[in-house]
């Protein structure tokens, strides 16, 4: 079983009653990730935690996680239905320092995500959702090397 599926299920249990969490994947067989599975788990946990905080207090809070693969890339996306993101918060989020947009936040979660993703030659992208909320996508290089960690 994939570290992503296990992490999503664990987070779903912790969020029970506070937010609905879904996980889906569309990854062709034969794609694998190199590196420490714990680091990939930290990426997903931090993205889900941020999404849960963003949609807390919203009607029907929802977090959708998706793992997709194409070519030699795996993309892990986490979307939430939080509030619309102001232009100033958006600028803070996409700046190189990626400061937290929460008054109490230190931005350490995104720092951890960025460090891990960059370690594996990946990238992190942000997209504002027109109906409110955010989608964060962590893209990783995949390999056909079966000695690496399977995505599923």
JSON list of N, CA and C in Angstrom, two decimals, residues 64-132:
[
{"chain": "A", "resi": 64, "resn": "UNK", "atom": "N", "xyz": [-9.69, 17.62, -0.77]},
{"chain": "A", "resi": 64, "resn": "UNK", "atom": "CA", "xyz": [-9.56, 16.61, -1.82]},
{"chain": "A", "resi": 64, "resn": "UNK", "atom": "C", "xyz": [-8.09, 16.42, -2.15]},
{"chain": "A", "resi": 65, "resn": "UNK", "atom": "N", "xyz": [-7.61, 15.20, -2.03]},
{"chain": "A", "resi": 65, "resn": "UNK", "atom": "CA", "xyz": [-6.22, 14.86, -2.34]},
{"chain": "A", "resi": 65, "resn": "UNK", "atom": "C", "xyz": [-6.21, 13.98, -3.58]},
{"chain": "A", "resi": 66, "resn": "UNK", "atom": "N", "xyz": [-5.24, 14.23, -4.45]},
{"chain": "A", "resi": 66, "resn": "UNK", "atom": "CA", "xyz": [-5.17, 13.46, -5.69]},
{"chain": "A", "resi": 66, "resn": "UNK", "atom": "C", "xyz": [-3.71, 13.23, -6.05]},
{"chain": "A", "resi": 67, "resn": "UNK", "atom": "N", "xyz": [-3.39, 12.00, -6.41]},
{"chain": "A", "resi": 67, "resn": "UNK", "atom": "CA", "xyz": [-2.06, 11.64, -6.89]},
{"chain": "A", "resi": 67, "resn": "UNK", "atom": "C", "xyz": [-2.19, 11.23, -8.35]},
{"chain": "A", "resi": 68, "resn": "UNK", "atom": "N", "xyz": [-1.47, 11.93, -9.23]},
{"chain": "A", "resi": 68, "resn": "UNK", "atom": "CA", "xyz": [-1.52, 11.65, -10.66]},
{"chain": "A", "resi": 68, "resn": "UNK", "atom": "C", "xyz": [-0.11, 11.42, -11.18]},
{"chain": "A", "resi": 69, "resn": "UNK", "atom": "N", "xyz": [-0.02, 10.60, -12.18]},
{"chain": "A", "resi": 69, "resn": "UNK", "atom": "CA", "xyz": [1.28, 10.36, -12.79]},
{"chain": "A", "resi": 69, "resn": "UNK", "atom": "C", "xyz": [1.20, 10.46, -14.29]},
{"chain": "A", "resi": 70, "resn": "UNK", "atom": "N", "xyz": [2.24, 11.04, -14.85]},
{"chain": "A", "resi": 70, "resn": "UNK", "atom": "CA", "xyz": [2.34, 11.14, -16.30]},
{"chain": "A", "resi": 70, "resn": "UNK", "atom": "C", "xyz": [3.81, 11.24, -16.66]},
{"chain": "A", "resi": 71, "resn": "UNK", "atom": "N", "xyz": [4.22, 10.47, -17.64]},
{"chain": "A", "resi": 71, "resn": "UNK", "atom": "CA", "xyz": [5.64, 10.47, -18.01]},
{"chain": "A", "resi": 71, "resn": "UNK", "atom": "C", "xyz": [6.46, 10.00, -16.83]},
{"chain": "A", "resi": 72, "resn": "UNK", "atom": "N", "xyz": [7.40, 10.80, -16.43]},
{"chain": "A", "resi": 72, "resn": "UNK", "atom": "CA", "xyz": [8.25, 10.49, -15.27]},
{"chain": "A", "resi": 72, "resn": "UNK", "atom": "C", "xyz": [7.98, 11.46, -14.12]},
{"chain": "A", "resi": 73, "resn": "UNK", "atom": "N", "xyz": [6.73, 11.90, -14.00]},
{"chain": "A", "resi": 73, "resn": "UNK", "atom": "CA", "xyz": [6.35, 12.83, -12.95]},
{"chain": "A", "resi": 73, "resn": "UNK", "atom": "C", "xyz": [5.17, 12.28, -12.15]},
{"chain": "A", "resi": 74, "resn": "UNK", "atom": "N", "xyz": [5.21, 12.50, -10.84]},
{"chain": "A", "resi": 74, "resn": "UNK", "atom": "CA", "xyz": [4.06, 12.25, -9.97]},
{"chain": "A", "resi": 74, "resn": "UNK", "atom": "C", "xyz": [3.67, 13.58, -9.36]},
{"chain": "A", "resi": 75, "resn": "UNK", "atom": "N", "xyz": [2.39, 13.90, -9.40]},
{"chain": "A", "resi": 75, "resn": "UNK", "atom": "CA", "xyz": [1.90, 15.14, -8.84]},
{"chain": "A", "resi": 75, "resn": "UNK", "atom": "C", "xyz": [0.90, 14.83, -7.73]},
{"chain": "A", "resi": 76, "resn": "UNK", "atom": "N", "xyz": [1.17, 15.36, -6.55]},
{"chain": "A", "resi": 76, "resn": "UNK", "atom": "CA", "xyz": [0.30, 15.21, -5.39]},
{"chain": "A", "resi": 76, "resn": "UNK", "atom": "C", "xyz": [-0.38, 16.56, -5.16]},
{"chain": "A", "resi": 77, "resn": "UNK", "atom": "N", "xyz": [-1.71, 16.60, -5.32]},
{"chain": "A", "resi": 77, "resn": "UNK", "atom": "CA", "xyz": [-2.46, 17.85, -5.15]},
{"chain": "A", "resi": 77, "resn": "UNK", "atom": "C", "xyz": [-3.39, 17.74, -3.95]},
{"chain": "A", "resi": 78, "resn": "UNK", "atom": "N", "xyz": [-3.45, 18.82, -3.18]},
{"chain": "A", "resi": 78, "resn": "UNK", "atom": "CA", "xyz": [-4.36, 18.92, -2.05]},
{"chain": "A", "resi": 78, "resn": "UNK", "atom": "C", "xyz": [-5.15, 20.21, -2.23]},
{"chain": "A", "resi": 79, "resn": "UNK", "atom": "N", "xyz": [-6.48, 20.07, -2.31]},
{"chain": "A", "resi": 79, "resn": "UNK", "atom": "CA", "xyz": [-7.38, 21.22, -2.50]},
{"chain": "A", "resi": 79, "resn": "UNK", "atom": "C", "xyz": [-8.30, 21.34, -1.30]},
{"chain": "A", "resi": 80, "resn": "UNK", "atom": "N", "xyz": [-8.65, 22.59, -0.98]},
{"chain": "A", "resi": 80, "resn": "UNK", "atom": "CA", "xyz": [-9.61, 22.81, 0.10]},
{"chain": "A", "resi": 80, "resn": "UNK", "atom": "C", "xyz": [-10.67, 23.80, -0.37]},
{"chain": "A", "resi": 81, "resn": "UNK", "atom": "N", "xyz": [-11.75, 23.87, 0.39]},
{"chain": "A", "resi": 81, "resn": "UNK", "atom": "CA", "xyz": [-12.81, 24.83, 0.07]},
{"chain": "A", "resi": 81, "resn": "UNK", "atom": "C", "xyz": [-12.84, 25.96, 1.10]},
{"chain": "A", "resi": 82, "resn": "UNK", "atom": "N", "xyz": [-11.66, 26.41, 1.47]},
{"chain": "A", "resi": 82, "resn": "UNK", "atom": "CA", "xyz": [-11.54, 27.54, 2.38]},
{"chain": "A", "resi": 82, "resn": "UNK", "atom": "C", "xyz": [-12.04, 28.83, 1.74]},
{"chain": "A", "resi": 83, "resn": "UNK", "atom": "N", "xyz": [-11.84, 29.94, 2.44]},
{"chain": "A", "resi": 83, "resn": "UNK", "atom": "CA", "xyz": [-12.33, 31.22, 1.92]},
{"chain": "A", "resi": 83, "resn": "UNK", "atom": "C", "xyz": [-11.49, 31.68, 0.72]},
{"chain": "A", "resi": 84, "resn": "UNK", "atom": "N", "xyz": [-12.02, 32.68, 0.02]},
{"chain": "A", "resi": 84, "resn": "UNK", "atom": "CA", "xyz": [-11.24, 33.30, -1.05]},
{"chain": "A", "resi": 84, "resn": "UNK", "atom": "C", "xyz": [-9.97, 33.87, -0.45]},
{"chain": "A", "resi": 85, "resn": "UNK", "atom": "N", "xyz": [-8.88, 33.77, -1.17]},
{"chain": "A", "resi": 85, "resn": "UNK", "atom": "CA", "xyz": [-7.59, 34.24, -0.67]},
{"chain": "A", "resi": 85, "resn": "UNK", "atom": "C", "xyz": [-7.37, 35.66, -1.18]},
{"chain": "A", "resi": 86, "resn": "UNK", "atom": "N", "xyz": [-7.09, 36.55, -0.23]},
{"chain": "A", "resi": 86, "resn": "UNK", "atom": "CA", "xyz": [-6.88, 37.95, -0.60]},
{"chain": "A", "resi": 86, "resn": "UNK", "atom": "C", "xyz": [-5.60, 38.08, -1.42]},
{"chain": "A", "resi": 87, "resn": "UNK", "atom": "N", "xyz": [-5.49, 39.19, -2.15]},
{"chain": "A", "resi": 87, "resn": "UNK", "atom": "CA", "xyz": [-4.30, 39.42, -2.96]},
{"chain": "A", "resi": 87, "resn": "UNK", "atom": "C", "xyz": [-3.05, 39.50, -2.10]},
{"chain": "A", "resi": 88, "resn": "UNK", "atom": "N", "xyz": [-3.13, 40.13, -0.93]},
{"chain": "A", "resi": 88, "resn": "UNK", "atom": "CA", "xyz": [-1.94, 40.24, -0.07]},
{"chain": "A", "resi": 88, "resn": "UNK", "atom": "C", "xyz": [-1.54, 38.88, 0.49]},
{"chain": "A", "resi": 89, "resn": "UNK", "atom": "N", "xyz": [-2.52, 38.06, 0.88]},
{"chain": "A", "resi": 89, "resn": "UNK", "atom": "CA", "xyz": [-2.19, 36.71, 1.34]},
{"chain": "A", "resi": 89, "resn": "UNK", "atom": "C", "xyz": [-1.61, 35.87, 0.20]},
{"chain": "A", "resi": 90, "resn": "UNK", "atom": "N", "xyz": [-2.13, 36.06, -1.00]},
{"chain": "A", "resi": 90, "resn": "UNK", "atom": "CA", "xyz": [-1.63, 35.34, -2.17]},
{"chain": "A", "resi": 90, "resn": "UNK", "atom": "C", "xyz": [-0.16, 35.72, -2.41]},
{"chain": "A", "resi": 91, "resn": "UNK", "atom": "N", "xyz": [0.16, 37.00, -2.34]},
{"chain": "A", "resi": 91, "resn": "UNK", "atom": "CA", "xyz": [1.54, 37.45, -2.55]},
{"chain": "A", "resi": 91, "resn": "UNK", "atom": "C", "xyz": [2.47, 36.86, -1.49]},
{"chain": "A", "resi": 92, "resn": "UNK", "atom": "N", "xyz": [2.02, 36.81, -0.23]},
{"chain": "A", "resi": 92, "resn": "UNK", "atom": "CA", "xyz": [2.83, 36.18, 0.82]},
{"chain": "A", "resi": 92, "resn": "UNK", "atom": "C", "xyz": [3.07, 34.71, 0.52]},
{"chain": "A", "resi": 93, "resn": "UNK", "atom": "N", "xyz": [2.05, 34.04, 0.03]},
{"chain": "A", "resi": 93, "resn": "UNK", "atom": "CA", "xyz": [2.13, 32.61, -0.22]},
{"chain": "A", "resi": 93, "resn": "UNK", "atom": "C", "xyz": [3.08, 32.27, -1.36]},
{"chain": "A", "resi": 94, "resn": "UNK", "atom": "N", "xyz": [3.05, 33.06, -2.42]},
{"chain": "A", "resi": 94, "resn": "UNK", "atom": "CA", "xyz": [3.88, 32.72, -3.59]},
{"chain": "A", "resi": 94, "resn": "UNK", "atom": "C", "xyz": [5.25, 33.37, -3.55]},
{"chain": "A", "resi": 95, "resn": "UNK", "atom": "N", "xyz": [5.52, 34.21, -2.55]},
{"chain": "A", "resi": 95, "resn": "UNK", "atom": "CA", "xyz": [6.85, 34.83, -2.45]},
{"chain": "A", "resi": 95, "resn": "UNK", "atom": "C", "xyz": [7.88, 33.75, -2.10]},
{"chain": "A", "resi": 96, "resn": "UNK", "atom": "N", "xyz": [9.15, 33.99, -2.42]},
{"chain": "A", "resi": 96, "resn": "UNK", "atom": "CA", "xyz": [10.19, 32.99, -2.11]},
{"chain": "A", "resi": 96, "resn": "UNK", "atom": "C", "xyz": [10.24, 32.62, -0.62]},
{"chain": "A", "resi": 97, "resn": "UNK", "atom": "N", "xyz": [9.89, 33.54, 0.26]},
{"chain": "A", "resi": 97, "resn": "UNK", "atom": "CA", "xyz": [9.93, 33.23, 1.69]},
{"chain": "A", "resi": 97, "resn": "UNK", "atom": "C", "xyz": [8.70, 32.43, 2.13]},
{"chain": "A", "resi": 98, "resn": "UNK", "atom": "N", "xyz": [7.64, 32.48, 1.32]},
{"chain": "A", "resi": 98, "resn": "UNK", "atom": "CA", "xyz": [6.40, 31.75, 1.60]},
{"chain": "A", "resi": 98, "resn": "UNK", "atom": "C", "xyz": [5.97, 31.88, 3.05]},
{"chain": "A", "resi": 99, "resn": "UNK", "atom": "N", "xyz": [5.70, 33.10, 3.44]},
{"chain": "A", "resi": 99, "resn": "UNK", "atom": "CA", "xyz": [5.26, 33.37, 4.80]},
{"chain": "A", "resi": 99, "resn": "UNK", "atom": "C", "xyz": [3.84, 32.85, 5.00]},
{"chain": "A", "resi": 100, "resn": "UNK", "atom": "N", "xyz": [3.57, 32.46, 6.23]},
{"chain": "A", "resi": 100, "resn": "UNK", "atom": "CA", "xyz": [2.23, 31.98, 6.57]},
{"chain": "A", "resi": 100, "resn": "UNK", "atom": "C", "xyz": [1.22, 33.09, 6.40]},
{"chain": "A", "resi": 101, "resn": "UNK", "atom": "N", "xyz": [0.03, 32.73, 5.97]},
{"chain": "A", "resi": 101, "resn": "UNK", "atom": "CA", "xyz": [-1.05, 33.71, 5.85]},
{"chain": "A", "resi": 101, "resn": "UNK", "atom": "C", "xyz": [-1.92, 33.70, 7.10]},
{"chain": "A", "resi": 102, "resn": "UNK", "atom": "N", "xyz": [-1.61, 32.84, 8.07]},
{"chain": "A", "resi": 102, "resn": "UNK", "atom": "CA", "xyz": [-2.38, 32.76, 9.31]},
{"chain": "A", "resi": 102, "resn": "UNK", "atom": "C", "xyz": [-1.70, 33.61, 10.38]},
{"chain": "A", "resi": 103, "resn": "UNK", "atom": "N", "xyz": [-2.50, 34.30, 11.18]},
{"chain": "A", "resi": 103, "resn": "UNK", "atom": "CA", "xyz": [-1.95, 35.15, 12.22]},
{"chain": "A", "resi": 103, "resn": "UNK", "atom": "C", "xyz": [-1.06, 34.36, 13.18]},
{"chain": "A", "resi": 104, "resn": "UNK", "atom": "N", "xyz": [-1.47, 33.14, 13.51]},
{"chain": "A", "resi": 104, "resn": "UNK", "atom": "CA", "xyz": [-0.71, 32.33, 14.46]},
{"chain": "A", "resi": 104, "resn": "UNK", "atom": "C", "xyz": [0.30, 31.41, 13.78]},
{"chain": "A", "resi": 105, "resn": "UNK", "atom": "N", "xyz": [0.33, 31.39, 12.48]},
{"chain": "A", "resi": 105, "resn": "UNK", "atom": "CA", "xyz": [1.19, 30.46, 11.75]},
{"chain": "A", "resi": 105, "resn": "UNK", "atom": "C", "xyz": [2.61, 30.96, 11.61]},
{"chain": "A", "resi": 106, "resn": "UNK", "atom": "N", "xyz": [3.55, 30.04, 11.67]},
{"chain": "A", "resi": 106, "resn": "UNK", "atom": "CA", "xyz": [4.95, 30.37, 11.47]},
{"chain": "A", "resi": 106, "resn": "UNK", "atom": "C", "xyz": [5.41, 30.03, 10.06]},
{"chain": "A", "resi": 107, "resn": "UNK", "atom": "N", "xyz": [4.60, 29.29, 9.33]},
{"chain": "A", "resi": 107, "resn": "UNK", "atom": "CA", "xyz": [4.98, 28.90, 7.99]},
{"chain": "A", "resi": 107, "resn": "UNK", "atom": "C", "xyz": [5.93, 27.72, 7.94]},
{"chain": "A", "resi": 108, "resn": "UNK", "atom": "N", "xyz": [6.13, 27.05, 9.06]},
{"chain": "A", "resi": 108, "resn": "UNK", "atom": "CA", "xyz": [7.06, 25.92, 9.09]},
{"chain": "A", "resi": 108, "resn": "UNK", "atom": "C", "xyz": [6.58, 24.76, 8.24]},
{"chain": "A", "resi": 109, "resn": "UNK", "atom": "N", "xyz": [5.27, 24.53, 8.20]},
{"chain": "A", "resi": 109, "resn": "UNK", "atom": "CA", "xyz": [4.73, 23.42, 7.42]},
{"chain": "A", "resi": 109, "resn": "UNK", "atom": "C", "xyz": [5.08, 23.55, 5.95]},
{"chain": "A", "resi": 110, "resn": "UNK", "atom": "N", "xyz": [4.89, 24.74, 5.38]},
{"chain": "A", "resi": 110, "resn": "UNK", "atom": "CA", "xyz": [5.23, 24.95, 3.98]},
{"chain": "A", "resi": 110, "resn": "UNK", "atom": "C", "xyz": [6.74, 24.90, 3.77]},
{"chain": "A", "resi": 111, "resn": "UNK", "atom": "N", "xyz": [7.50, 25.35, 4.77]},
{"chain": "A", "resi": 111, "resn": "UNK", "atom": "CA", "xyz": [8.95, 25.26, 4.68]},
{"chain": "A", "resi": 111, "resn": "UNK", "atom": "C", "xyz": [9.42, 23.82, 4.59]},
{"chain": "A", "resi": 112, "resn": "UNK", "atom": "N", "xyz": [8.80, 22.96, 5.39]},
{"chain": "A", "resi": 112, "resn": "UNK", "atom": "CA", "xyz": [9.12, 21.53, 5.37]},
{"chain": "A", "resi": 112, "resn": "UNK", "atom": "C", "xyz": [8.75, 20.94, 4.01]},
{"chain": "A", "resi": 113, "resn": "UNK", "atom": "N", "xyz": [7.55, 21.27, 3.54]},
{"chain": "A", "resi": 113, "resn": "UNK", "atom": "CA", "xyz": [7.10, 20.77, 2.24]},
{"chain": "A", "resi": 113, "resn": "UNK", "atom": "C", "xyz": [8.07, 21.19, 1.14]},
{"chain": "A", "resi": 114, "resn": "UNK", "atom": "N", "xyz": [8.42, 22.48, 1.11]},
{"chain": "A", "resi": 114, "resn": "UNK", "atom": "CA", "xyz": [9.34, 22.97, 0.08]},
{"chain": "A", "resi": 114, "resn": "UNK", "atom": "C", "xyz": [10.69, 22.27, 0.14]},
{"chain": "A", "resi": 115, "resn": "UNK", "atom": "N", "xyz": [11.23, 22.12, 1.34]},
{"chain": "A", "resi": 115, "resn": "UNK", "atom": "CA", "xyz": [12.55, 21.50, 1.48]},
{"chain": "A", "resi": 115, "resn": "UNK", "atom": "C", "xyz": [12.55, 20.06, 0.98]},
{"chain": "A", "resi": 116, "resn": "UNK", "atom": "N", "xyz": [11.53, 19.31, 1.34]},
{"chain": "A", "resi": 116, "resn": "UNK", "atom": "CA", "xyz": [11.46, 17.91, 0.90]},
{"chain": "A", "resi": 116, "resn": "UNK", "atom": "C", "xyz": [11.26, 17.81, -0.60]},
{"chain": "A", "resi": 117, "resn": "UNK", "atom": "N", "xyz": [10.34, 18.58, -1.13]},
{"chain": "A", "resi": 117, "resn": "UNK", "atom": "CA", "xyz": [10.05, 18.52, -2.57]},
{"chain": "A", "resi": 117, "resn": "UNK", "atom": "C", "xyz": [11.29, 18.92, -3.37]},
{"chain": "A", "resi": 118, "resn": "UNK", "atom": "N", "xyz": [11.96, 19.98, -2.96]},
{"chain": "A", "resi": 118, "resn": "UNK", "atom": "CA", "xyz": [13.16, 20.42, -3.67]},
{"chain": "A", "resi": 118, "resn": "UNK", "atom": "C", "xyz": [14.29, 19.41, -3.55]},
{"chain": "A", "resi": 119, "resn": "UNK", "atom": "N", "xyz": [14.38, 18.73, -2.41]},
{"chain": "A", "resi": 119, "resn": "UNK", "atom": "CA", "xyz": [15.40, 17.69, -2.22]},
{"chain": "A", "resi": 119, "resn": "UNK", "atom": "C", "xyz": [15.30, 16.62, -3.31]},
{"chain": "A", "resi": 120, "resn": "UNK", "atom": "N", "xyz": [14.08, 16.34, -3.74]},
{"chain": "A", "resi": 120, "resn": "UNK", "atom": "CA", "xyz": [13.85, 15.32, -4.76]},
{"chain": "A", "resi": 120, "resn": "UNK", "atom": "C", "xyz": [13.62, 15.93, -6.14]},
{"chain": "A", "resi": 121, "resn": "UNK", "atom": "N", "xyz": [14.20, 17.11, -6.36]},
{"chain": "A", "resi": 121, "resn": "UNK", "atom": "CA", "xyz": [14.16, 17.80, -7.66]},
{"chain": "A", "resi": 121, "resn": "UNK", "atom": "C", "xyz": [12.73, 18.08, -8.12]},
{"chain": "A", "resi": 122, "resn": "UNK", "atom": "N", "xyz": [11.85, 18.33, -7.18]},
{"chain": "A", "resi": 122, "resn": "UNK", "atom": "CA", "xyz": [10.47, 18.63, -7.51]},
{"chain": "A", "resi": 122, "resn": "UNK", "atom": "C", "xyz": [10.17, 20.10, -7.36]},
{"chain": "A", "resi": 123, "resn": "UNK", "atom": "N", "xyz": [8.90, 20.42, -7.41]},
{"chain": "A", "resi": 123, "resn": "UNK", "atom": "CA", "xyz": [8.48, 21.82, -7.25]},
{"chain": "A", "resi": 123, "resn": "UNK", "atom": "C", "xyz": [7.10, 21.85, -6.60]},
{"chain": "A", "resi": 124, "resn": "UNK", "atom": "N", "xyz": [6.80, 22.97, -5.98]},
{"chain": "A", "resi": 124, "resn": "UNK", "atom": "CA", "xyz": [5.50, 23.19, -5.34]},
{"chain": "A", "resi": 124, "resn": "UNK", "atom": "C", "xyz": [4.81, 24.33, -6.07]},
{"chain": "A", "resi": 125, "resn": "UNK", "atom": "N", "xyz": [3.55, 24.12, -6.41]},
{"chain": "A", "resi": 125, "resn": "UNK", "atom": "CA", "xyz": [2.77, 25.16, -7.09]},
{"chain": "A", "resi": 125, "resn": "UNK", "atom": "C", "xyz": [1.48, 25.41, -6.31]},
{"chain": "A", "resi": 126, "resn": "UNK", "atom": "N", "xyz": [1.01, 26.65, -6.39]},
{"chain": "A", "resi": 126, "resn": "UNK", "atom": "CA", "xyz": [-0.21, 27.06, -5.71]},
{"chain": "A", "resi": 126, "resn": "UNK", "atom": "C", "xyz": [-1.19, 27.59, -6.75]},
{"chain": "A", "resi": 127, "resn": "UNK", "atom": "N", "xyz": [-2.47, 27.30, -6.54]},
{"chain": "A", "resi": 127, "resn": "UNK", "atom": "CA", "xyz": [-3.51, 27.83, -7.43]},
{"chain": "A", "resi": 127, "resn": "UNK", "atom": "C", "xyz": [-4.71, 28.24, -6.58]},
{"chain": "A", "resi": 128, "resn": "UNK", "atom": "N", "xyz": [-5.12, 29.48, -6.75]},
{"chain": "A", "resi": 128, "resn": "UNK", "atom": "CA", "xyz": [-6.34, 29.93, -6.07]},
{"chain": "A", "resi": 128, "resn": "UNK", "atom": "C", "xyz": [-7.53, 29.32, -6.78]},
{"chain": "A", "resi": 129, "resn": "UNK", "atom": "N", "xyz": [-8.50, 28.88, -5.99]},
{"chain": "A", "resi": 129, "resn": "UNK", "atom": "CA", "xyz": [-9.72, 28.31, -6.57]},
{"chain": "A", "resi": 129, "resn": "UNK", "atom": "C", "xyz": [-10.75, 29.43, -6.65]},
{"chain": "A", "resi": 130, "resn": "UNK", "atom": "N", "xyz": [-11.41, 29.60, -7.79]},
{"chain": "A", "resi": 130, "resn": "UNK", "atom": "CA", "xyz": [-12.33, 30.73, -7.96]},
{"chain": "A", "resi": 130, "resn": "UNK", "atom": "C", "xyz": [-13.48, 30.72, -6.96]},
{"chain": "A", "resi": 131, "resn": "UNK", "atom": "N", "xyz": [-13.91, 29.54, -6.52]},
{"chain": "A", "resi": 131, "resn": "UNK", "atom": "CA", "xyz": [-15.01, 29.44, -5.56]},
{"chain": "A", "resi": 131, "resn": "UNK", "atom": "C", "xyz": [-14.52, 29.56, -4.12]},
{"chain": "A", "resi": 132, "resn": "UNK", "atom": "N", "xyz": [-13.22, 29.73, -3.93]},
{"chain": "A", "resi": 132, "resn": "UNK", "atom": "CA", "xyz": [-12.63, 29.84, -2.60]},
{"chain": "A", "resi": 132, "resn": "UNK", "atom": "C", "xyz": [-11.72, 28.66, -2.33]}
]
